[in-house]
Amino acid sequence: MSRPLLQLALDHTRLDAAQRDVALLQDHVDIIEAGTILCLCEGVNAVRALRAQCPEKIIVADWKVADAGETLAQQALGAGANWMTIIGAAPLATIEKGHAVAQAHHGDIQIELFGNWTFEDARDWYRVGVRQAIYHRGRDAQASGQQWGDADLARMKALSDIGLELSVTGGLTPEDLPLFKDINVKAFIAGRALSGAANPQQIARAFHQHIDAIWGEK
Amino acid sequence: MSRPLLQLALDHTRLDAAQRDVALLQDHVDIIEAGTILCLCEGVNAVRALRAQCPEKIIVADWKVADAGETLAQQALGAGANWMTIIGAAPLATIEKGHAVAQAHHGDIQIELFGNWTFEDARDWYRVGVRQAIYHRGRDAQASGQQWGDADLARMKALSDIGLELSVTGGLTPEDLPLFKDINVKAFIAGRALSGAANPQQIARAFHQHIDAIWGEK
């Protein structure tokens, strides 16, 4: 099992605010995510600006694409993203087309697991070449009190067994990480836990310390 | 049953190209949609620019929101959209929060029907106040040959019976409209059928002539 990476999700409404947090945190995280809110507010220029700011980082365009997979992958990967997200509710044709464009750019597609997806869907995604998914406890679900539970962990384990590496997100704190010790985690995604903290770099270090303690040092 | 409206979907990657089509067509359509592609490429400025260009039209921000319903509805409606789309795979909490913000702006939420949604989901959407949904034959599904069929029409009828007004989209041509004569259609959405036509205004007139013939003149 590979050592999980740490991903900074930027869900700011303004690019300048996002870029201030990137300046603070880019040496403390592995992946920079142009979040859905940021992208809908600032457009593909957000991806382009983050690529310019972080030439060496993995950049994710969290677009949760539902249709027009080819056009949108061309836009996202063309602007410098390495990975683009597609929502699990998208038609398989959308996923296939997005994946083909991502591969041509030496990039990847990540499936965002929202709504009534099934393990049969997950096997279809794997079959068309997808190797990553994002397991999500939504902001609104969190706010309404939904916690990480055994059912989540069992579903993550089943997705791992299908062959999908998982990134995990949704109000994660460093203290939550031991919950995921048996899962094939690609990345832990933290947004406001990092960028909203009084000392964001200290929180990033705490994430890495927990990752080191559970999965071993780099 | 109310007379269906005609909606122009703008799925351009550039705002200037979208605005050229709006200039040609705004007097021939009822609703202007800032499509997902346009919004991901140009950001919320696309909505703001379309509102400035069309002060009197209904404007839809087709954001297919999956999370952060409150923040995104504030952005979309705050920029001048009347309606914002939320994907059916979103948690009910996201839909509820987006709907509350839309109502506060005297606007509406439209649910985009992608993926494995159920009629139980549809009844939940209705229960939290949503009154509109978008029945979709996706671009990628169209390209892979999926046609409008009896199953689509039966599902639309069942959604109408739950109390949802439907907008219908996906490669529609004026000749397709009689298929929907028994459905409570809010709007027919056309993108490339209009903006990609040699004579877009003529195609818009053909849509209106079919609507008049089936549902009666304005």
CSV table of C-alpha atoms in Angstrom, one decimal:
chain,number,residue,atom,x,y,z
A,1,MET,CA,0.0,0.0,0.0
A,2,SER,CA,1.5,3.4,-1.0
A,3,ARG,CA,1.9,6.2,1.5
A,4,PRO,CA,-1.1,8.6,1.3
A,5,LEU,CA,-0.4,12.1,0.0
A,6,LEU,CA,-1.8,15.3,1.4
A,7,GLN,CA,-4.0,17.5,-0.8
A,8,LEU,CA,-4.9,21.1,-0.2
A,9,ALA,CA,-8.5,21.9,-1.4
A,10,LEU,CA,-9.0,25.5,-2.3
A,11,ASP,CA,-12.7,26.3,-2.0
A,12,HIS,CA,-12.3,30.0,-1.9
A,13,THR,CA,-14.6,32.2,-4.0
A,14,ARG,CA,-11.7,34.4,-5.0
A,15,LEU,CA,-8.4,33.4,-6.7
A,16,ASP,CA,-6.3,35.9,-4.8
A,17,ALA,CA,-7.4,34.5,-1.4
A,18,ALA,CA,-6.7,31.0,-2.7
A,19,GLN,CA,-3.3,31.9,-3.9
A,20,ARG,CA,-2.4,33.5,-0.5
A,21,ASP,CA,-3.1,30.1,1.1
A,22,VAL,CA,-1.1,28.3,-1.6
A,23,ALA,CA,1.9,30.6,-0.9
A,24,LEU,CA,1.7,29.6,2.8
A,25,LEU,CA,1.1,25.9,2.3
A,26,GLN,CA,2.5,24.7,-1.0
A,27,ASP,CA,5.8,23.4,0.6
A,28,HIS,CA,3.7,21.5,3.1
A,29,VAL,CA,1.3,19.6,0.8
A,30,ASP,CA,1.7,17.2,-2.1
A,31,ILE,CA,-1.3,18.1,-4.2
A,32,ILE,CA,-3.1,21.4,-4.9
A,33,GLU,CA,-6.8,21.2,-5.7
A,34,ALA,CA,-8.7,24.0,-7.6
A,35,GLY,CA,-12.0,23.3,-5.8
A,36,THR,CA,-15.4,23.4,-7.5
A,37,ILE,CA,-16.4,26.7,-5.8
A,38,LEU,CA,-13.1,28.4,-6.9
A,39,CYS,CA,-13.5,27.1,-10.5
A,40,LEU,CA,-17.1,28.1,-10.8
A,41,CYS,CA,-16.3,31.6,-9.5
A,42,GLU,CA,-13.0,32.2,-11.3
A,43,GLY,CA,-13.1,29.9,-14.3
A,44,VAL,CA,-10.3,27.9,-15.9
A,45,ASN,CA,-8.0,30.8,-15.2
A,46,ALA,CA,-7.8,29.5,-11.6
A,47,VAL,CA,-6.2,26.2,-12.8
A,48,ARG,CA,-3.8,28.1,-15.0
A,49,ALA,CA,-2.8,30.5,-12.2
A,50,LEU,CA,-2.2,27.6,-9.8
A,51,ARG,CA,-0.1,25.8,-12.3
A,52,ALA,CA,2.0,29.0,-12.7
A,53,GLN,CA,2.3,29.3,-9.0
A,54,CYS,CA,3.2,25.7,-8.4
A,55,PRO,CA,5.0,24.4,-11.4
A,56,GLU,CA,6.0,21.1,-9.7
A,57,LYS,CA,2.9,20.1,-7.8
A,58,ILE,CA,0.1,17.7,-8.8
A,59,ILE,CA,-2.9,20.0,-9.6
A,60,VAL,CA,-6.5,18.7,-9.5
A,61,ALA,CA,-9.3,20.5,-11.3
A,62,ASP,CA,-12.3,19.5,-9.1
A,63,TRP,CA,-14.9,20.1,-11.8
A,64,LYS,CA,-17.3,17.2,-10.9
A,65,VAL,CA,-17.9,16.8,-14.6
A,66,ALA,CA,-21.3,15.3,-15.5
A,67,ASP,CA,-21.3,15.6,-19.3
A,68,ALA,CA,-19.0,16.8,-22.1
A,69,GLY,CA,-16.1,14.8,-20.7
A,70,GLU,CA,-13.9,15.4,-23.7
A,71,THR,CA,-14.3,19.1,-24.0
A,72,LEU,CA,-13.9,19.7,-20.3
A,73,ALA,CA,-10.9,17.4,-19.9
A,74,GLN,CA,-9.2,19.3,-22.8
A,75,GLN,CA,-9.9,22.5,-20.9
A,76,ALA,CA,-8.8,21.3,-17.5
A,77,LEU,CA,-5.7,19.4,-18.6
A,78,GLY,CA,-4.9,22.0,-21.2
A,79,ALA,CA,-4.8,24.6,-18.5
A,80,GLY,CA,-2.3,22.6,-16.5
A,81,ALA,CA,-4.3,20.3,-14.3
A,82,ASN,CA,-2.9,16.7,-13.8
A,83,TRP,CA,-6.1,15.3,-12.7
A,84,MET,CA,-9.8,16.2,-13.3
A,85,THR,CA,-12.8,14.9,-11.3
A,86,ILE,CA,-15.9,13.5,-12.9
A,87,ILE,CA,-19.0,12.8,-10.9
A,88,GLY,CA,-20.0,9.2,-10.5
A,89,ALA,CA,-23.5,10.1,-11.8
A,90,ALA,CA,-22.0,10.9,-15.2
A,91,PRO,CA,-22.8,8.5,-18.1
A,92,LEU,CA,-20.0,6.0,-18.7
A,93,ALA,CA,-19.4,7.6,-22.1
A,94,THR,CA,-18.5,10.9,-20.4
A,95,ILE,CA,-16.0,9.1,-18.1
A,96,GLU,CA,-14.5,7.2,-21.0
A,97,LYS,CA,-14.0,10.3,-23.1
A,98,GLY,CA,-12.6,12.3,-20.2
A,99,HIS,CA,-10.3,9.4,-19.4
A,100,ALA,CA,-9.0,9.2,-23.0
A,101,VAL,CA,-8.1,13.0,-23.0
A,102,ALA,CA,-6.5,12.8,-19.5
A,103,GLN,CA,-4.4,9.8,-20.6
A,104,ALA,CA,-3.2,11.7,-23.7
A,105,HIS,CA,-2.0,14.5,-21.3
A,106,HIS,CA,-0.4,11.8,-19.0
A,107,GLY,CA,-3.0,12.8,-16.5
A,108,ASP,CA,-5.8,11.0,-14.6
A,109,ILE,CA,-9.5,11.1,-14.0
A,110,GLN,CA,-10.9,10.8,-10.4
A,111,ILE,CA,-14.5,9.7,-9.9
A,112,GLU,CA,-16.4,11.7,-7.2
A,113,LEU,CA,-18.7,9.4,-5.4
A,114,PHE,CA,-21.9,11.3,-4.9
A,115,GLY,CA,-25.4,9.9,-4.9
A,116,ASN,CA,-26.6,6.4,-5.6
A,117,TRP,CA,-23.5,4.9,-7.2
A,118,THR,CA,-23.1,1.1,-7.1
A,119,PHE,CA,-20.2,-1.3,-7.1
A,120,GLU,CA,-21.2,-2.3,-10.6
A,121,ASP,CA,-20.7,1.3,-11.6
A,122,ALA,CA,-17.3,1.1,-9.9
A,123,ARG,CA,-16.3,-2.0,-11.9
A,124,ASP,CA,-17.4,-0.2,-15.1
A,125,TRP,CA,-15.2,2.8,-14.2
A,126,TYR,CA,-12.3,0.4,-13.6
A,127,ARG,CA,-13.0,-1.4,-16.9
A,128,VAL,CA,-12.8,1.8,-19.0
A,129,GLY,CA,-9.4,2.6,-17.4
A,130,VAL,CA,-10.2,4.8,-14.3
A,131,ARG,CA,-8.0,4.0,-11.3
A,132,GLN,CA,-8.9,6.7,-8.8
A,133,ALA,CA,-12.0,7.7,-6.9
A,134,ILE,CA,-12.8,10.3,-4.2
A,135,TYR,CA,-14.8,9.2,-1.2
A,136,HIS,CA,-16.7,12.1,0.0
A,137,ARG,CA,-18.5,13.2,3.1
A,138,GLY,CA,-20.1,16.3,1.7
A,139,ARG,CA,-19.9,19.8,3.3
A,140,ASP,CA,-23.7,19.8,3.7
A,141,ALA,CA,-23.8,16.2,4.9
A,142,GLN,CA,-21.1,17.1,7.5
A,143,ALA,CA,-23.0,20.2,8.6
A,144,SER,CA,-26.1,18.1,9.1
A,145,GLY,CA,-24.1,15.8,11.4
A,146,GLN,CA,-23.2,12.8,9.2
A,147,GLN,CA,-20.0,11.1,10.7
A,148,TRP,CA,-17.5,8.7,9.2
A,149,GLY,CA,-18.8,5.2,10.1
A,150,ASP,CA,-18.2,1.5,9.6
A,151,ALA,CA,-20.4,1.6,6.5
A,152,ASP,CA,-18.1,4.2,4.9
A,153,LEU,CA,-15.0,2.2,5.7
A,154,ALA,CA,-16.5,-1.1,4.4
A,155,ARG,CA,-17.5,0.7,1.1
A,156,MET,CA,-14.0,2.1,0.8
A,157,LYS,CA,-12.5,-1.3,1.3
A,158,ALA,CA,-14.7,-2.8,-1.4
A,159,LEU,CA,-13.7,0.0,-3.8
A,160,SER,CA,-10.0,-0.7,-3.0
A,161,ASP,CA,-10.6,-4.3,-3.8
A,162,ILE,CA,-12.0,-3.4,-7.2
A,163,GLY,CA,-8.7,-1.7,-7.9
A,164,LEU,CA,-9.5,2.0,-7.2
A,165,GLU,CA,-7.2,4.1,-5.2
A,166,LEU,CA,-9.2,6.4,-3.0
A,167,SER,CA,-8.8,10.0,-2.0
A,168,VAL,CA,-10.7,10.8,1.2
A,169,THR,CA,-12.4,14.1,2.0
A,170,GLY,CA,-15.0,15.8,4.1
A,171,GLY,CA,-14.0,17.7,7.2
A,172,LEU,CA,-11.0,15.5,7.9
A,173,THR,CA,-8.7,16.3,10.8
A,174,PRO,CA,-5.3,14.7,11.5
A,175,GLU,CA,-7.0,12.7,14.4
A,176,ASP,CA,-9.3,11.0,11.9
A,177,LEU,CA,-6.5,9.4,9.9
A,178,PRO,CA,-6.1,6.1,11.9
A,179,LEU,CA,-9.7,5.3,10.8
A,180,PHE,CA,-8.3,4.7,7.3
A,181,LYS,CA,-5.3,2.5,8.1
A,182,ASP,CA,-6.6,-0.5,6.1
A,183,ILE,CA,-7.7,1.5,3.0
A,184,ASN,CA,-5.6,2.1,-0.1
A,185,VAL,CA,-5.6,5.9,0.3
A,186,LYS,CA,-4.2,8.0,-2.5
A,187,ALA,CA,-4.6,11.2,-0.7
A,188,PHE,CA,-6.2,12.9,2.3
A,189,ILE,CA,-7.9,16.0,1.1
A,190,ALA,CA,-8.2,18.9,3.6
A,191,GLY,CA,-9.7,22.3,2.8
A,192,ARG,CA,-10.8,24.5,5.7
A,193,ALA,CA,-9.0,22.3,8.2
A,194,LEU,CA,-5.8,23.7,6.6
A,195,SER,CA,-6.6,27.0,5.1
A,196,GLY,CA,-9.0,28.0,7.9
A,197,ALA,CA,-6.5,27.2,10.7
A,198,ALA,CA,-4.8,29.8,12.9
A,199,ASN,CA,-1.5,28.0,12.0
A,200,PRO,CA,-2.1,26.2,8.7
A,201,GLN,CA,1.5,24.9,8.4
A,202,GLN,CA,1.3,23.3,11.9
A,203,ILE,CA,-1.9,21.5,10.9
A,204,ALA,CA,-0.2,20.3,7.7
A,205,ARG,CA,2.7,19.0,9.8
A,206,ALA,CA,0.2,17.2,12.1
A,207,PHE,CA,-1.3,15.5,9.0
A,208,HIS,CA,2.1,14.3,7.9
A,209,GLN,CA,3.1,13.1,11.3
A,210,HIS,CA,-0.1,11.0,11.5
A,211,ILE,CA,0.6,9.7,7.9
A,212,ASP,CA,4.2,8.8,8.9
A,213,ALA,CA,3.1,7.1,12.1
A,214,ILE,CA,0.5,4.9,10.3
A,215,TRP,CA,2.0,4.3,6.9
A,216,GLY,CA,5.7,4.8,7.6
A,217,GLU,CA,8.0,7.8,6.8
A,218,LYS,CA,8.9,8.8,3.2
B,1,MET,CA,-50.5,22.7,-18.7
B,2,SER,CA,-48.4,25.8,-19.3
B,3,ARG,CA,-46.9,26.6,-22.7
B,4,PRO,CA,-43.3,25.5,-22.8
B,5,LEU,CA,-40.6,28.1,-23.1
B,6,LEU,CA,-37.5,28.0,-25.3
B,7,GLN,CA,-34.1,28.1,-23.6
B,8,LEU,CA,-30.8,28.8,-25.3
B,9,ALA,CA,-27.9,26.8,-23.8
B,10,LEU,CA,-24.5,28.4,-24.2
B,11,ASP,CA,-21.9,25.8,-24.0
B,12,HIS,CA,-19.1,27.8,-25.5
B,13,THR,CA,-15.6,27.8,-24.0
B,14,ARG,CA,-15.4,31.6,-24.5
B,15,LEU,CA,-17.7,34.3,-23.3
B,16,ASP,CA,-17.2,36.5,-26.3
B,17,ALA,CA,-18.4,33.7,-28.6
B,18,ALA,CA,-21.4,33.0,-26.3
B,19,GLN,CA,-22.3,36.7,-26.3
B,20,ARG,CA,-22.2,36.9,-30.1
B,21,ASP,CA,-24.9,34.1,-30.2
B,22,VAL,CA,-26.9,35.8,-27.5
B,23,ALA,CA,-26.9,39.0,-29.5
B,24,LEU,CA,-28.3,37.1,-32.5
B,25,LEU,CA,-30.8,35.0,-30.5
B,26,GLN,CA,-32.0,36.8,-27.4
B,27,ASP,CA,-35.1,38.2,-29.0
B,28,HIS,CA,-36.0,34.7,-30.2
B,29,VAL,CA,-35.7,32.8,-26.9
B,30,ASP,CA,-37.3,33.0,-23.4
B,31,ILE,CA,-34.4,31.8,-21.3
B,32,ILE,CA,-30.6,32.2,-21.5
B,33,GLU,CA,-28.5,29.4,-20.0
B,34,ALA,CA,-24.9,30.0,-18.9
B,35,GLY,CA,-23.9,26.4,-19.6
B,36,THR,CA,-21.5,24.3,-17.5
B,37,ILE,CA,-18.7,24.5,-20.0
B,38,LEU,CA,-19.0,28.2,-20.3
B,39,CYS,CA,-19.1,28.7,-16.5
B,40,LEU,CA,-16.1,26.4,-15.8
B,41,CYS,CA,-14.1,28.2,-18.5
B,42,GLU,CA,-15.1,31.8,-17.7
B,43,GLY,CA,-16.3,31.7,-14.1
B,44,VAL,CA,-19.2,33.6,-12.5
B,45,ASN,CA,-18.4,36.5,-14.7
B,46,ALA,CA,-20.2,34.7,-17.5
B,47,VAL,CA,-23.4,34.9,-15.5
B,48,ARG,CA,-22.8,38.5,-14.7
B,49,ALA,CA,-22.1,39.4,-18.3
B,50,LEU,CA,-25.2,37.6,-19.6
B,51,ARG,CA,-27.3,39.4,-17.0
B,52,ALA,CA,-25.9,42.7,-18.2
B,53,GLN,CA,-26.5,41.8,-21.8
B,54,CYS,CA,-30.1,40.5,-21.2
B,55,PRO,CA,-31.6,42.5,-18.3
B,56,GLU,CA,-35.1,41.1,-18.9
B,57,LYS,CA,-34.5,37.4,-19.6
B,58,ILE,CA,-34.6,34.5,-17.3
B,59,ILE,CA,-31.0,33.4,-16.8
B,60,VAL,CA,-30.0,29.9,-15.7
B,61,ALA,CA,-26.6,29.1,-14.1
B,62,ASP,CA,-26.1,25.5,-15.2
B,63,TRP,CA,-23.6,24.7,-12.4
B,64,LYS,CA,-24.8,21.1,-11.6
B,65,VAL,CA,-24.0,21.7,-8.0
B,66,ALA,CA,-23.1,18.6,-6.0
B,67,ASP,CA,-22.1,20.2,-2.7
B,68,ALA,CA,-21.9,23.6,-1.0
B,69,GLY,CA,-25.4,24.5,-2.1
B,70,GLU,CA,-25.6,27.6,0.0
B,71,THR,CA,-22.3,29.2,-1.1
B,72,LEU,CA,-22.9,28.4,-4.8
B,73,ALA,CA,-26.5,29.6,-4.8
B,74,GLN,CA,-25.3,32.9,-3.3
B,75,GLN,CA,-22.7,33.2,-6.0
B,76,ALA,CA,-25.0,32.3,-8.9
B,77,LEU,CA,-28.1,34.2,-7.8
B,78,GLY,CA,-25.9,37.1,-6.6
B,79,ALA,CA,-24.4,37.4,-10.0
B,80,GLY,CA,-27.8,37.7,-11.6
B,81,ALA,CA,-29.0,34.2,-12.3
B,82,ASN,CA,-32.7,33.5,-11.7
B,83,TRP,CA,-32.3,29.7,-11.6
B,84,MET,CA,-29.4,27.5,-10.6
B,85,THR,CA,-29.1,23.8,-11.4
B,86,ILE,CA,-28.2,21.2,-8.7
B,87,ILE,CA,-27.3,17.6,-9.8
B,88,GLY,CA,-29.7,14.9,-8.6
B,89,ALA,CA,-26.8,13.0,-7.0
B,90,ALA,CA,-26.3,15.9,-4.5
B,91,PRO,CA,-27.2,15.3,-0.9
B,92,LEU,CA,-30.7,16.5,0.1
B,93,ALA,CA,-29.0,19.0,2.5
B,94,THR,CA,-27.3,20.6,-0.5
B,95,ILE,CA,-30.6,20.9,-2.4
B,96,GLU,CA,-32.4,22.3,0.7
B,97,LYS,CA,-29.7,24.9,1.3
B,98,GLY,CA,-29.5,25.9,-2.4
B,99,HIS,CA,-33.3,26.1,-2.6
B,100,ALA,CA,-33.4,28.4,0.5
B,101,VAL,CA,-30.9,30.8,-1.0
B,102,ALA,CA,-32.7,30.8,-4.4
B,103,GLN,CA,-36.0,31.5,-2.7
B,104,ALA,CA,-34.5,34.4,-0.8
B,105,HIS,CA,-33.5,35.8,-4.2
B,106,HIS,CA,-37.0,35.1,-5.7
B,107,GLY,CA,-35.3,32.4,-7.8
B,108,ASP,CA,-35.5,28.7,-8.3
B,109,ILE,CA,-33.4,25.5,-8.2
B,110,GLN,CA,-33.6,23.0,-11.0
B,111,ILE,CA,-32.5,19.4,-10.4
B,112,GLU,CA,-30.4,17.9,-13.2
B,113,LEU,CA,-31.4,14.2,-13.6
B,114,PHE,CA,-28.1,12.4,-14.1
B,115,GLY,CA,-27.2,8.9,-12.9
B,116,ASN,CA,-29.2,6.5,-10.6
B,117,TRP,CA,-31.8,8.9,-9.3
B,118,THR,CA,-35.1,7.4,-8.0
B,119,PHE,CA,-38.7,8.6,-7.7
B,120,GLU,CA,-38.2,8.5,-4.0
B,121,ASP,CA,-35.4,11.1,-4.5
B,122,ALA,CA,-37.8,13.1,-6.7
B,123,ARG,CA,-40.5,13.1,-3.9
B,124,ASP,CA,-37.8,14.3,-1.4
B,125,TRP,CA,-36.8,17.1,-3.8
B,126,TYR,CA,-40.5,18.1,-4.0
B,127,ARG,CA,-40.9,17.9,-0.2
B,128,VAL,CA,-38.0,20.4,0.4
B,129,GLY,CA,-39.6,22.8,-2.0
B,130,VAL,CA,-38.1,22.1,-5.4
B,131,ARG,CA,-40.5,22.4,-8.3
B,132,GLN,CA,-38.3,22.0,-11.4
B,133,ALA,CA,-36.1,19.3,-12.9
B,134,ILE,CA,-34.2,18.9,-16.1
B,135,TYR,CA,-34.5,15.7,-18.0
B,136,HIS,CA,-31.4,15.1,-19.9
B,137,ARG,CA,-30.1,13.1,-22.7
B,138,GLY,CA,-26.4,13.8,-22.2
B,139,ARG,CA,-24.1,14.9,-25.0
B,140,ASP,CA,-22.0,11.9,-24.6
B,141,ALA,CA,-25.0,9.6,-24.4
B,142,GLN,CA,-26.4,11.2,-27.6
B,143,ALA,CA,-23.0,10.8,-29.3
B,144,SER,CA,-23.1,7.1,-28.4
B,145,GLY,CA,-26.5,6.8,-30.0
B,146,GLN,CA,-29.0,6.9,-27.2
B,147,GLN,CA,-32.4,8.1,-28.5
B,148,TRP,CA,-35.5,9.5,-26.8
B,149,GLY,CA,-37.7,6.5,-26.0
B,150,ASP,CA,-40.9,5.4,-24.3
B,151,ALA,CA,-38.9,4.8,-21.1
B,152,ASP,CA,-37.8,8.4,-21.0
B,153,LEU,CA,-41.4,9.6,-21.7
B,154,ALA,CA,-42.8,7.4,-18.9
B,155,ARG,CA,-40.3,8.7,-16.5
B,156,MET,CA,-41.0,12.3,-17.4
B,157,LYS,CA,-44.7,11.7,-16.9
B,158,ALA,CA,-44.1,10.2,-13.5
B,159,LEU,CA,-42.0,13.2,-12.5
B,160,SER,CA,-44.7,15.5,-13.7
B,161,ASP,CA,-47.2,13.6,-11.6
B,162,ILE,CA,-44.9,14.1,-8.5
B,163,GLY,CA,-45.3,17.9,-9.2
B,164,LEU,CA,-42.1,18.7,-11.0
B,165,GLU,CA,-42.1,20.8,-14.1
B,166,LEU,CA,-39.5,19.5,-16.5
B,167,SER,CA,-37.1,21.2,-18.8
B,168,VAL,CA,-36.0,18.8,-21.6
B,169,THR,CA,-32.6,18.8,-23.2
B,170,GLY,CA,-30.2,16.7,-25.3
B,171,GLY,CA,-29.8,17.2,-29.0
B,172,LEU,CA,-33.5,18.4,-29.4
B,173,THR,CA,-34.7,19.5,-32.8
B,174,PRO,CA,-38.0,21.2,-33.5
B,175,GLU,CA,-39.2,17.9,-35.0
B,176,ASP,CA,-38.8,16.1,-31.7
B,177,LEU,CA,-41.3,18.3,-29.8
B,178,PRO,CA,-44.5,16.3,-30.5
B,179,LEU,CA,-42.9,13.5,-28.5
B,180,PHE,CA,-43.5,15.6,-25.3
B,181,LYS,CA,-47.1,16.7,-25.9
B,182,ASP,CA,-48.4,15.0,-22.8
B,183,ILE,CA,-45.6,16.1,-20.5
B,184,ASN,CA,-45.6,19.2,-18.2
B,185,VAL,CA,-42.7,20.9,-20.0
B,186,LYS,CA,-41.3,24.1,-18.5
B,187,ALA,CA,-38.8,24.7,-21.3
B,188,PHE,CA,-37.1,23.0,-24.2
B,189,ILE,CA,-33.4,23.6,-24.1
B,190,ALA,CA,-31.4,23.8,-27.3
B,191,GLY,CA,-27.7,24.5,-27.6
B,192,ARG,CA,-25.9,23.6,-30.7
B,193,ALA,CA,-29.2,23.1,-32.5
B,194,LEU,CA,-29.6,26.8,-32.3
B,195,SER,CA,-26.1,28.4,-32.0
B,196,GLY,CA,-24.5,25.9,-34.4
B,197,ALA,CA,-27.2,26.5,-37.1
B,198,ALA,CA,-26.5,28.3,-40.4
B,199,ASN,CA,-29.6,30.4,-39.6
B,200,PRO,CA,-30.1,30.3,-35.8
B,201,GLN,CA,-33.1,32.6,-35.8
B,202,GLN,CA,-34.9,30.4,-38.3
B,203,ILE,CA,-34.4,27.4,-36.1
B,204,ALA,CA,-35.7,29.3,-33.1
B,205,ARG,CA,-38.8,30.3,-35.1
B,206,ALA,CA,-39.3,26.6,-36.0
B,207,PHE,CA,-39.2,25.7,-32.3
B,208,HIS,CA,-41.8,28.3,-31.5
B,209,GLN,CA,-44.0,27.2,-34.4
B,210,HIS,CA,-44.0,23.7,-33.1
B,211,ILE,CA,-44.7,24.9,-29.6
B,212,ASP,CA,-47.6,27.0,-30.9
B,213,ALA,CA,-48.9,24.1,-32.9
B,214,ILE,CA,-48.9,21.7,-30.0
B,215,TRP,CA,-49.5,23.8,-26.9
B,216,GLY,CA,-51.4,26.8,-28.5
B,217,GLU,CA,-50.2,30.3,-29.3
B,218,LYS,CA,-49.0,32.8,-26.6
